[in-house]
Every structure is written in C-alpha cells, then in structure tokens.
mmCIF file of N, CA and C in Angstrom:
data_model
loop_
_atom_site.group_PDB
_atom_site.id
_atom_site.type_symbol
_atom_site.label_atom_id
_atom_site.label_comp_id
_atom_site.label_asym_id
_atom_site.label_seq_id
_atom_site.Cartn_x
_atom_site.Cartn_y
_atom_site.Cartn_z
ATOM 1 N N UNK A 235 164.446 39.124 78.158
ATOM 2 C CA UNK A 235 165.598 38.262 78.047
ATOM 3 C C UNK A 235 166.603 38.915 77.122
ATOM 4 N N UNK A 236 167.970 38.643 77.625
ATOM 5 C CA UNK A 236 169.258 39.803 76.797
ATOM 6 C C UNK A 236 169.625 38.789 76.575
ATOM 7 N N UNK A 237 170.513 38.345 74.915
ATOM 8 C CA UNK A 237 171.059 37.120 74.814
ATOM 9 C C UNK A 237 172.197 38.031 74.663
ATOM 10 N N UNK A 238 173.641 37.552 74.026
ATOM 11 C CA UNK A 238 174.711 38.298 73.118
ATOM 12 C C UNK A 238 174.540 37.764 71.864
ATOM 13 N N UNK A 239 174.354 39.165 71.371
ATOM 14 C CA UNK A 239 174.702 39.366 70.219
ATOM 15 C C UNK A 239 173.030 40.104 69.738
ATOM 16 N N UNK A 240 172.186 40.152 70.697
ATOM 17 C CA UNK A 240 170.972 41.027 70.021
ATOM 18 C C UNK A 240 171.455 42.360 70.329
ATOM 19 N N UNK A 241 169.957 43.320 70.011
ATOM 20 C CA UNK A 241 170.239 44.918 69.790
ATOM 21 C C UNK A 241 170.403 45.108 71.122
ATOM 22 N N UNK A 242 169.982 44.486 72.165
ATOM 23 C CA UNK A 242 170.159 45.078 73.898
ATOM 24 C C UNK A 242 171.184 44.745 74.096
ATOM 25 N N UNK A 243 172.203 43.650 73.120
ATOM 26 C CA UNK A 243 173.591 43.482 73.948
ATOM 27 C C UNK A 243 174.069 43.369 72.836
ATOM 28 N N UNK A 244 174.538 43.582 72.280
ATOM 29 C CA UNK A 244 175.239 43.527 70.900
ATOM 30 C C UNK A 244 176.393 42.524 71.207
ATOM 31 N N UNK A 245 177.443 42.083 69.957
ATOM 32 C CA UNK A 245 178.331 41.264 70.909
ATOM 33 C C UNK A 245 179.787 42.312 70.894
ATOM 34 N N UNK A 246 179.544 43.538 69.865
ATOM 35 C CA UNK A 246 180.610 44.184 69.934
ATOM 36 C C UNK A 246 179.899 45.934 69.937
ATOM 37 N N UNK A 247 179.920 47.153 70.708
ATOM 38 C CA UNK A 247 179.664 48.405 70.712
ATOM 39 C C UNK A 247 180.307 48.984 69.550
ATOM 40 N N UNK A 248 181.190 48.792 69.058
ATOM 41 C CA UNK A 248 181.423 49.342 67.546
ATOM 42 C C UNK A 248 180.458 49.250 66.177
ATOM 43 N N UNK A 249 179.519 50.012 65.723
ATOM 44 C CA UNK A 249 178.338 50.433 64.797
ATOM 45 C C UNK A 249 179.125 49.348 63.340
ATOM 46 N N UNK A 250 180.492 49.995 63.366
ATOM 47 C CA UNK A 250 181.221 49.347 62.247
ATOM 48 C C UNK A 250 181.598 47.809 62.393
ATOM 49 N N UNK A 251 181.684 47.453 63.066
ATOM 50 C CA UNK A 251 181.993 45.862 63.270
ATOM 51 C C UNK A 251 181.176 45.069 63.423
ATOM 52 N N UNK A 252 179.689 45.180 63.718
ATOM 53 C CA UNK A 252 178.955 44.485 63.693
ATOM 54 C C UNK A 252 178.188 43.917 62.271
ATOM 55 N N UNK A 253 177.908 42.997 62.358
ATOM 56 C CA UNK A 253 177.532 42.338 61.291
ATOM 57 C C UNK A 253 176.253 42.803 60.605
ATOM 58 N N UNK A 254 176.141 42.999 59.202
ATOM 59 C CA UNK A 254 174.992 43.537 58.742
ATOM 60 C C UNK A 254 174.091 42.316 58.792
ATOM 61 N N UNK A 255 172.947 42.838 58.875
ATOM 62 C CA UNK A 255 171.280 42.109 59.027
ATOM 63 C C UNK A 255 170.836 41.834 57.573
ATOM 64 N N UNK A 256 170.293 41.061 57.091
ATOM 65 C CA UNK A 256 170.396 40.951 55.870
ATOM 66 C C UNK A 256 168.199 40.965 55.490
ATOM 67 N N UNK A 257 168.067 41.905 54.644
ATOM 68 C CA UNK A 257 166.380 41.692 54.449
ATOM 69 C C UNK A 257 166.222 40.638 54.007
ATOM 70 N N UNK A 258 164.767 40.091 54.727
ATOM 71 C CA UNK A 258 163.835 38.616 53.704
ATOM 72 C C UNK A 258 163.426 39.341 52.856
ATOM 73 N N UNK A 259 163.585 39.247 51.634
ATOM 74 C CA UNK A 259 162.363 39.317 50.410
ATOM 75 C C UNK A 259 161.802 37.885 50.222
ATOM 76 N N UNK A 260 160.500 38.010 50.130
ATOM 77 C CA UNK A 260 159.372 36.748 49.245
ATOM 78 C C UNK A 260 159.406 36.800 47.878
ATOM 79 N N UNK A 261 159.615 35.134 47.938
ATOM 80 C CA UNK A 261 160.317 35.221 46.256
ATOM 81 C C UNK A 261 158.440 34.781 45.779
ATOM 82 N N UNK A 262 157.499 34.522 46.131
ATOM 83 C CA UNK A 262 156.525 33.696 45.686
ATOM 84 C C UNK A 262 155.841 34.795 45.109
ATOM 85 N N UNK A 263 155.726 36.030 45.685
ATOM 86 C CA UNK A 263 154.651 37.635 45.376
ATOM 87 C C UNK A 263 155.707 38.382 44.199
ATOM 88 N N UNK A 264 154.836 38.809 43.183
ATOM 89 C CA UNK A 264 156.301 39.975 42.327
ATOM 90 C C UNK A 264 156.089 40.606 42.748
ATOM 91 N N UNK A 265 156.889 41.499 42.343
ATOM 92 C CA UNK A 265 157.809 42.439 42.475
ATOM 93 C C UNK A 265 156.315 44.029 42.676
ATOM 94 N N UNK A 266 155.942 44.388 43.974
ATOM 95 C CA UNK A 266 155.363 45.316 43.888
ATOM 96 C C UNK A 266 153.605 45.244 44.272
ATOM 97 N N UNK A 267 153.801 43.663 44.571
ATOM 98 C CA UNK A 267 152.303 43.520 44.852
ATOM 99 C C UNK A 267 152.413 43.337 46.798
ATOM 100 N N UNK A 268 151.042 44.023 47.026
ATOM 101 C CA UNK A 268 150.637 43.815 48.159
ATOM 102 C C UNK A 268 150.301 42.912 48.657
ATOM 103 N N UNK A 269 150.619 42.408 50.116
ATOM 104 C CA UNK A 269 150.211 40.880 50.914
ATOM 105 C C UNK A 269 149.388 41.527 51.195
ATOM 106 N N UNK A 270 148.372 39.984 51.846
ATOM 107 C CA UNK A 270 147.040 40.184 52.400
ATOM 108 C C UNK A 270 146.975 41.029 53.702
ATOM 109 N N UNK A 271 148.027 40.283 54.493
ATOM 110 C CA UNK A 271 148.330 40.634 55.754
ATOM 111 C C UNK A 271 149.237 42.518 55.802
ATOM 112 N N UNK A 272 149.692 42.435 54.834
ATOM 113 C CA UNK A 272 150.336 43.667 54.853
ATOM 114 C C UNK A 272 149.659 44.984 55.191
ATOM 115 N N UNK A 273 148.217 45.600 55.111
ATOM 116 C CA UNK A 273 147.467 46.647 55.612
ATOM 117 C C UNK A 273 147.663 46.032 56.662
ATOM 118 N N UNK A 274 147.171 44.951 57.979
ATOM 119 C CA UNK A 274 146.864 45.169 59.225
ATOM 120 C C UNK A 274 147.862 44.904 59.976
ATOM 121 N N UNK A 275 149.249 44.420 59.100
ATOM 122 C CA UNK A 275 150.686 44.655 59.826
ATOM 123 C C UNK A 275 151.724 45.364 59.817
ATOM 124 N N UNK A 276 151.083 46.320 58.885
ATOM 125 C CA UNK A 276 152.121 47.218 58.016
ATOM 126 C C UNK A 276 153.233 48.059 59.146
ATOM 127 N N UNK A 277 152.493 48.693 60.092
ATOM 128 C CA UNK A 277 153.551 49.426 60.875
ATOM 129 C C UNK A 277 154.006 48.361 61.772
ATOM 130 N N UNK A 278 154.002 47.524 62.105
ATOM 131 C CA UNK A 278 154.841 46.023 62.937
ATOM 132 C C UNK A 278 155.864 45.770 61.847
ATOM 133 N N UNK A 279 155.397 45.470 60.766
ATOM 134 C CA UNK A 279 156.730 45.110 59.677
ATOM 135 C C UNK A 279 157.427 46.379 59.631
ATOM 136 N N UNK A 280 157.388 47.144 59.168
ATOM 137 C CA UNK A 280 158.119 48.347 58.981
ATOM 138 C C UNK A 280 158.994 48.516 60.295
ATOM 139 N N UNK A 281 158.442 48.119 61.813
ATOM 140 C CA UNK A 281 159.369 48.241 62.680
ATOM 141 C C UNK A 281 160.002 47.188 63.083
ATOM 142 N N UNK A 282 159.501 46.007 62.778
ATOM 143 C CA UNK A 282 160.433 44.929 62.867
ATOM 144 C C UNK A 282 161.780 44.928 61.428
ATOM 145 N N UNK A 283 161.441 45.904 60.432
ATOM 146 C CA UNK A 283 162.506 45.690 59.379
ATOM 147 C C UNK A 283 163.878 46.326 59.903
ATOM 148 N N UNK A 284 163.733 47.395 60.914
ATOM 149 C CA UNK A 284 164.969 48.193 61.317
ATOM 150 C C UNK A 284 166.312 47.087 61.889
ATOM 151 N N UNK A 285 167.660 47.713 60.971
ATOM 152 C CA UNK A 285 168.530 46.769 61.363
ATOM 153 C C UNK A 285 169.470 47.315 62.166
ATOM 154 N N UNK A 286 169.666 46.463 62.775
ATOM 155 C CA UNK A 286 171.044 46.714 64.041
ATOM 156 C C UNK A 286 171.697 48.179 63.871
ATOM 157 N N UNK A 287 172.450 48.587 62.982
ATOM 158 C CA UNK A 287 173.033 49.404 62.370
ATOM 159 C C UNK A 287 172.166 50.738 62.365
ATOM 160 N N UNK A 288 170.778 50.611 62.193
ATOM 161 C CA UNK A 288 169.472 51.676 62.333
ATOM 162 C C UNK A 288 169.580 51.498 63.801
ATOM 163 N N UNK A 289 169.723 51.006 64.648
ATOM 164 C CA UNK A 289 169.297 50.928 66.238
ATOM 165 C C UNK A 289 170.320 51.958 67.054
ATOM 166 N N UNK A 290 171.687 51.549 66.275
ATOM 167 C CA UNK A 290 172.732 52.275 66.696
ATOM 168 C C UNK A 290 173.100 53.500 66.482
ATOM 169 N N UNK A 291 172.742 54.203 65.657
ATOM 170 C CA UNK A 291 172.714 55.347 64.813
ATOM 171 C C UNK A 291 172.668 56.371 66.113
ATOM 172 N N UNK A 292 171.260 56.305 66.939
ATOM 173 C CA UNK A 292 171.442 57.027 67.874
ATOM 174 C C UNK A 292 172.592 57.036 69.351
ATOM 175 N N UNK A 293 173.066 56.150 68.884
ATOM 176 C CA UNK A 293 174.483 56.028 70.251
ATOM 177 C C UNK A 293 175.524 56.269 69.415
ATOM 178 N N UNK A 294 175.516 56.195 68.368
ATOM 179 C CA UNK A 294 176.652 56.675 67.392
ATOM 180 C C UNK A 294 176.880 58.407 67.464
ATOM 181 N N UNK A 295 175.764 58.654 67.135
ATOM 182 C CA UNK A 295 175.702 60.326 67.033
ATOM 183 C C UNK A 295 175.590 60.680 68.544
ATOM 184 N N UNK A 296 175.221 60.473 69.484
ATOM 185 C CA UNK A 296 175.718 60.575 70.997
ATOM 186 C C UNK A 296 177.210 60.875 71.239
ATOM 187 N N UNK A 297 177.642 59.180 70.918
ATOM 188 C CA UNK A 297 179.240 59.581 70.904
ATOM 189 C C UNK A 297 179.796 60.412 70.522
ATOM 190 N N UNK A 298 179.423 60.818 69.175
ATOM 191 C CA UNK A 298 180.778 61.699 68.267
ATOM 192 C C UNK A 298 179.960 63.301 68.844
ATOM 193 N N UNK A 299 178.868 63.493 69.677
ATOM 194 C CA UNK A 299 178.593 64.414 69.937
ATOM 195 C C UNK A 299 179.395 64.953 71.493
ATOM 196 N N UNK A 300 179.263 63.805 72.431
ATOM 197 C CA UNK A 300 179.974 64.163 73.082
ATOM 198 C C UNK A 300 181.328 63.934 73.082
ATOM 199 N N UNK A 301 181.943 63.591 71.763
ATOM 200 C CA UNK A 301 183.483 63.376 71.435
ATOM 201 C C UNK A 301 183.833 65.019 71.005
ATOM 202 N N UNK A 302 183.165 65.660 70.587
ATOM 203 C CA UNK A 302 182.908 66.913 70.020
ATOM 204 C C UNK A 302 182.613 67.737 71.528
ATOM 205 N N UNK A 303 182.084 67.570 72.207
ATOM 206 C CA UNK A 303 181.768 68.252 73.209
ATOM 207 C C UNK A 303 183.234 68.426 74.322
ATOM 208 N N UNK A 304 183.741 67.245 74.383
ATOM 209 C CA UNK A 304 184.824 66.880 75.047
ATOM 210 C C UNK A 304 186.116 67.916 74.751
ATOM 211 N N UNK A 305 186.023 67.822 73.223
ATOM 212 C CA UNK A 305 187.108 68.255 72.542
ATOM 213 C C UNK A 305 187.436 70.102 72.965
ATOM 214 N N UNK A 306 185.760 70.263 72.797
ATOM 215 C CA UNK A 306 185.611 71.892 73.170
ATOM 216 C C UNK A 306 185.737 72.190 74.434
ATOM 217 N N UNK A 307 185.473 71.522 75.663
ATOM 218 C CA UNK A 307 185.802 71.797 76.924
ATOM 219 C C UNK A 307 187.313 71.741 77.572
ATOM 220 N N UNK A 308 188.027 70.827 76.175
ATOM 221 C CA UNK A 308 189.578 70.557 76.653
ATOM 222 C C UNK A 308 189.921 72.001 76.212
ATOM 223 N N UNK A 309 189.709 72.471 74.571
ATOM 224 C CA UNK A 309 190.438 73.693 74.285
ATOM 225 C C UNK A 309 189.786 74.685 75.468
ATOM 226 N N UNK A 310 189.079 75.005 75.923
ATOM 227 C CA UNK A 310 188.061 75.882 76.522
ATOM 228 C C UNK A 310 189.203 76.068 78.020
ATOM 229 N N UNK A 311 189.437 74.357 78.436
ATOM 230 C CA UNK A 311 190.057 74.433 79.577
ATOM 231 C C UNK A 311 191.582 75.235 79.509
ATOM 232 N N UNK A 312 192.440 74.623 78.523
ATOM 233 C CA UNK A 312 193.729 74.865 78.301
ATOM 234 C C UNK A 312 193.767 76.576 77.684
ATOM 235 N N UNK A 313 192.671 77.585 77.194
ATOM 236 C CA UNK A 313 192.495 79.044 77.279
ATOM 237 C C UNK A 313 192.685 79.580 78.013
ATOM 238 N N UNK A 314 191.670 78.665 79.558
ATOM 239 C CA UNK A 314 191.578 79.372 80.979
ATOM 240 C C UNK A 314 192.685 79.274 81.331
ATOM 241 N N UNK A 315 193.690 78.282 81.262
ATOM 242 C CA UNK A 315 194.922 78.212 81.619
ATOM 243 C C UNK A 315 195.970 79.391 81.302
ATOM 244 N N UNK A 316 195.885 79.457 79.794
ATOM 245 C CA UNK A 316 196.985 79.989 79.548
ATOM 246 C C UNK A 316 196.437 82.119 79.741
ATOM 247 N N UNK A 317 194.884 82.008 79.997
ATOM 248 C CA UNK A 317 194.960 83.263 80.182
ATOM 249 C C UNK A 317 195.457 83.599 81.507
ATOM 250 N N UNK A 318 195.006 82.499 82.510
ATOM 251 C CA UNK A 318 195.544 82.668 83.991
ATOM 252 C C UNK A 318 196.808 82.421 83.922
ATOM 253 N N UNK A 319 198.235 81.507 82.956
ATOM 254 C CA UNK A 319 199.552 81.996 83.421
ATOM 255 C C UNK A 319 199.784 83.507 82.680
ATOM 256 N N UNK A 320 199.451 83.663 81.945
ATOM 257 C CA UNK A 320 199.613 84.961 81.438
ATOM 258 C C UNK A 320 199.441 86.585 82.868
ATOM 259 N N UNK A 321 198.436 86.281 83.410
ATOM 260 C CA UNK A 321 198.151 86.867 84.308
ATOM 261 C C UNK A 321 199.225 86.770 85.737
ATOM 262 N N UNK A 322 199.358 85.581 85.936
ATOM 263 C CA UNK A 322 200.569 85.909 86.804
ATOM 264 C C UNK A 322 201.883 85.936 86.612
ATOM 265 N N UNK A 323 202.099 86.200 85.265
ATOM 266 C CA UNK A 323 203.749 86.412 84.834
ATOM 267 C C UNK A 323 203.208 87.794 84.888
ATOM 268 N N UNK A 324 202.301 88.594 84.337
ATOM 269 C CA UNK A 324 202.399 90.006 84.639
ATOM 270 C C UNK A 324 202.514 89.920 86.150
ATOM 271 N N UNK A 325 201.908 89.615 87.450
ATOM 272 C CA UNK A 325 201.805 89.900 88.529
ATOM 273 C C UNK A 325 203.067 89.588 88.647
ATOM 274 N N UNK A 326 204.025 88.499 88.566
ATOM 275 C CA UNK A 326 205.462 88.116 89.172
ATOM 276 C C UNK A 326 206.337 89.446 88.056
ATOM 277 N N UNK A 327 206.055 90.012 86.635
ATOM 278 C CA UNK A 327 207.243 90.673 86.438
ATOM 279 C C UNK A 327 206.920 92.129 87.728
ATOM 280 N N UNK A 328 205.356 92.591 88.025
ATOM 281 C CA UNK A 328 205.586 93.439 88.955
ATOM 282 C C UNK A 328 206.277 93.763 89.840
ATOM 283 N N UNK A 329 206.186 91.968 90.882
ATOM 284 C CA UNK A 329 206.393 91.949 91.927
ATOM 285 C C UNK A 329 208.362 92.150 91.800
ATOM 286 N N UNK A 330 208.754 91.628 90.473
ATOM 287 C CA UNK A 330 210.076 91.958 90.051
ATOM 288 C C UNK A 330 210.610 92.762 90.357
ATOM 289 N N UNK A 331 209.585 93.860 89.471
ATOM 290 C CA UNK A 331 210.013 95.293 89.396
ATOM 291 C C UNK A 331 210.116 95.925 91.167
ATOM 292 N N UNK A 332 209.160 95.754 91.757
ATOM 293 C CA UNK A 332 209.206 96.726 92.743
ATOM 294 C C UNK A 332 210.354 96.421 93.852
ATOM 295 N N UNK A 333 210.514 94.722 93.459
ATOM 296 C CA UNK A 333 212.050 94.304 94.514
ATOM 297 C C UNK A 333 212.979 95.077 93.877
ATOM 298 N N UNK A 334 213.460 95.503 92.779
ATOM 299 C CA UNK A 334 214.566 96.025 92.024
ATOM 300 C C UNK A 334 214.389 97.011 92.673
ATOM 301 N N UNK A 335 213.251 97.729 92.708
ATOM 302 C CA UNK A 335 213.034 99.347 92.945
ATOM 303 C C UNK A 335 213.608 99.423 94.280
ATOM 304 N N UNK A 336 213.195 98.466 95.512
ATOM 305 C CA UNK A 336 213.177 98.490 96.679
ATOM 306 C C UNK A 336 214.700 98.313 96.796
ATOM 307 N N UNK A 337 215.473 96.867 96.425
ATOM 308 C CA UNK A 337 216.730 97.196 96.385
ATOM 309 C C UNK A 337 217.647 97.656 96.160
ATOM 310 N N UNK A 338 217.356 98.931 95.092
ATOM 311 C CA UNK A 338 217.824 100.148 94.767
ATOM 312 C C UNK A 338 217.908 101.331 95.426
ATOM 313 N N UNK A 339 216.465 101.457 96.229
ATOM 314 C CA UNK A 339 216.721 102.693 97.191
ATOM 315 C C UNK A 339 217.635 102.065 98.437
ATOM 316 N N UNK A 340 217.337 100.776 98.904
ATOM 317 C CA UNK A 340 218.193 100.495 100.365
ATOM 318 C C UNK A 340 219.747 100.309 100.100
ATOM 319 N N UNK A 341 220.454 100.586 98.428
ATOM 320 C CA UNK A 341 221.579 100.526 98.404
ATOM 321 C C UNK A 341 221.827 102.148 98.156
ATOM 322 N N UNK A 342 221.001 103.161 97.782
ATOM 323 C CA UNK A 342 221.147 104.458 97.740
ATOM 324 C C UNK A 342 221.766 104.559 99.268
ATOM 325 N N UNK A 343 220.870 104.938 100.398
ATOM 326 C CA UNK A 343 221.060 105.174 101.353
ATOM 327 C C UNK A 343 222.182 104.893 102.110
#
C-alpha cells in the first residue's frame, strides 16, 4: 500500500523540502542503558530508524550524477560541432579558392 507522503511516494521529490522525521527517544531508560528487547531487535530498529532524508540520498546523488553527466555530453556535443564547422569553412575557403583560380584562367583566355 503507497499512501502520500510515505518513502514510496513522498508528497514532494525535492530531498530539501521534505519534512524532517523526528527520533523517539525513551524518556523511562537513562541515558546509555540497554532494552531487553534491544539484542533480538537490534538490526529491525536500526533499520526502521532510517529517515526519509537517508532514503533519498541515493536518488539525490543519481540526480546530480546524471546532472553532471548531462552537462559533459552537452560540452562534448557542442566540441563535435565546432570541430565539424571548423572543418567545413576550411573545405568552403578551398572550394573558394579554386573558383577564383578557375575564374581567372577563363578570363585569361
């Protein structure tokens, strides 16, 4: 079941706008003592403690990875570009040159 506003649907995809999760501490145990239950639940608590913000971390660093990835394929693209106009302004000043040449000898004659 997906409600809005849990970790499968969040109610907003922004890491920063979502609302922080706030820890239970037990006020009845001090400060440093072990529950009973705590050895045979220990790794269930520890993974039920992860908050929203821990869940997202990995779609966060996704994003800015392929925001980063993006970025390098645009410069990458706009290189290929400008090495390929580069390449045919040499081919068009050729093709320049050899009309000059050509219309030079057919006004010799």
């Amino acid at each position: 079941m997906t409600a809005i506003g849990t970790i499968d649907r969040p109610v907003t995809h922004d890491p920063l706008k979502q609302a922080l999760m706030t820890a239970h501490t037990t006020s009845e145990q001090p400060h440093g003592s072990a529950h009973a239950d705590f050895i045979t639940a220990g790794a269930i608590t520890s993974r039920q403690n992860r908050t929203r913000e821990m869940q997202l971390i990995p779609e966060a660093l996704a994003r800015a990875h392929m925001n980063d990835r993006m970025r390098e394929v645009d410069a990458e693209r706009r290189a290929v570009r400008l090495v390929t106009a580069r390449r045919m302004q040499r081919r068009a000043e050729r093709v320049s040159l050899r009309a000059r040449r050509a219309l030079a000898m057919a006004v010799m004659q």
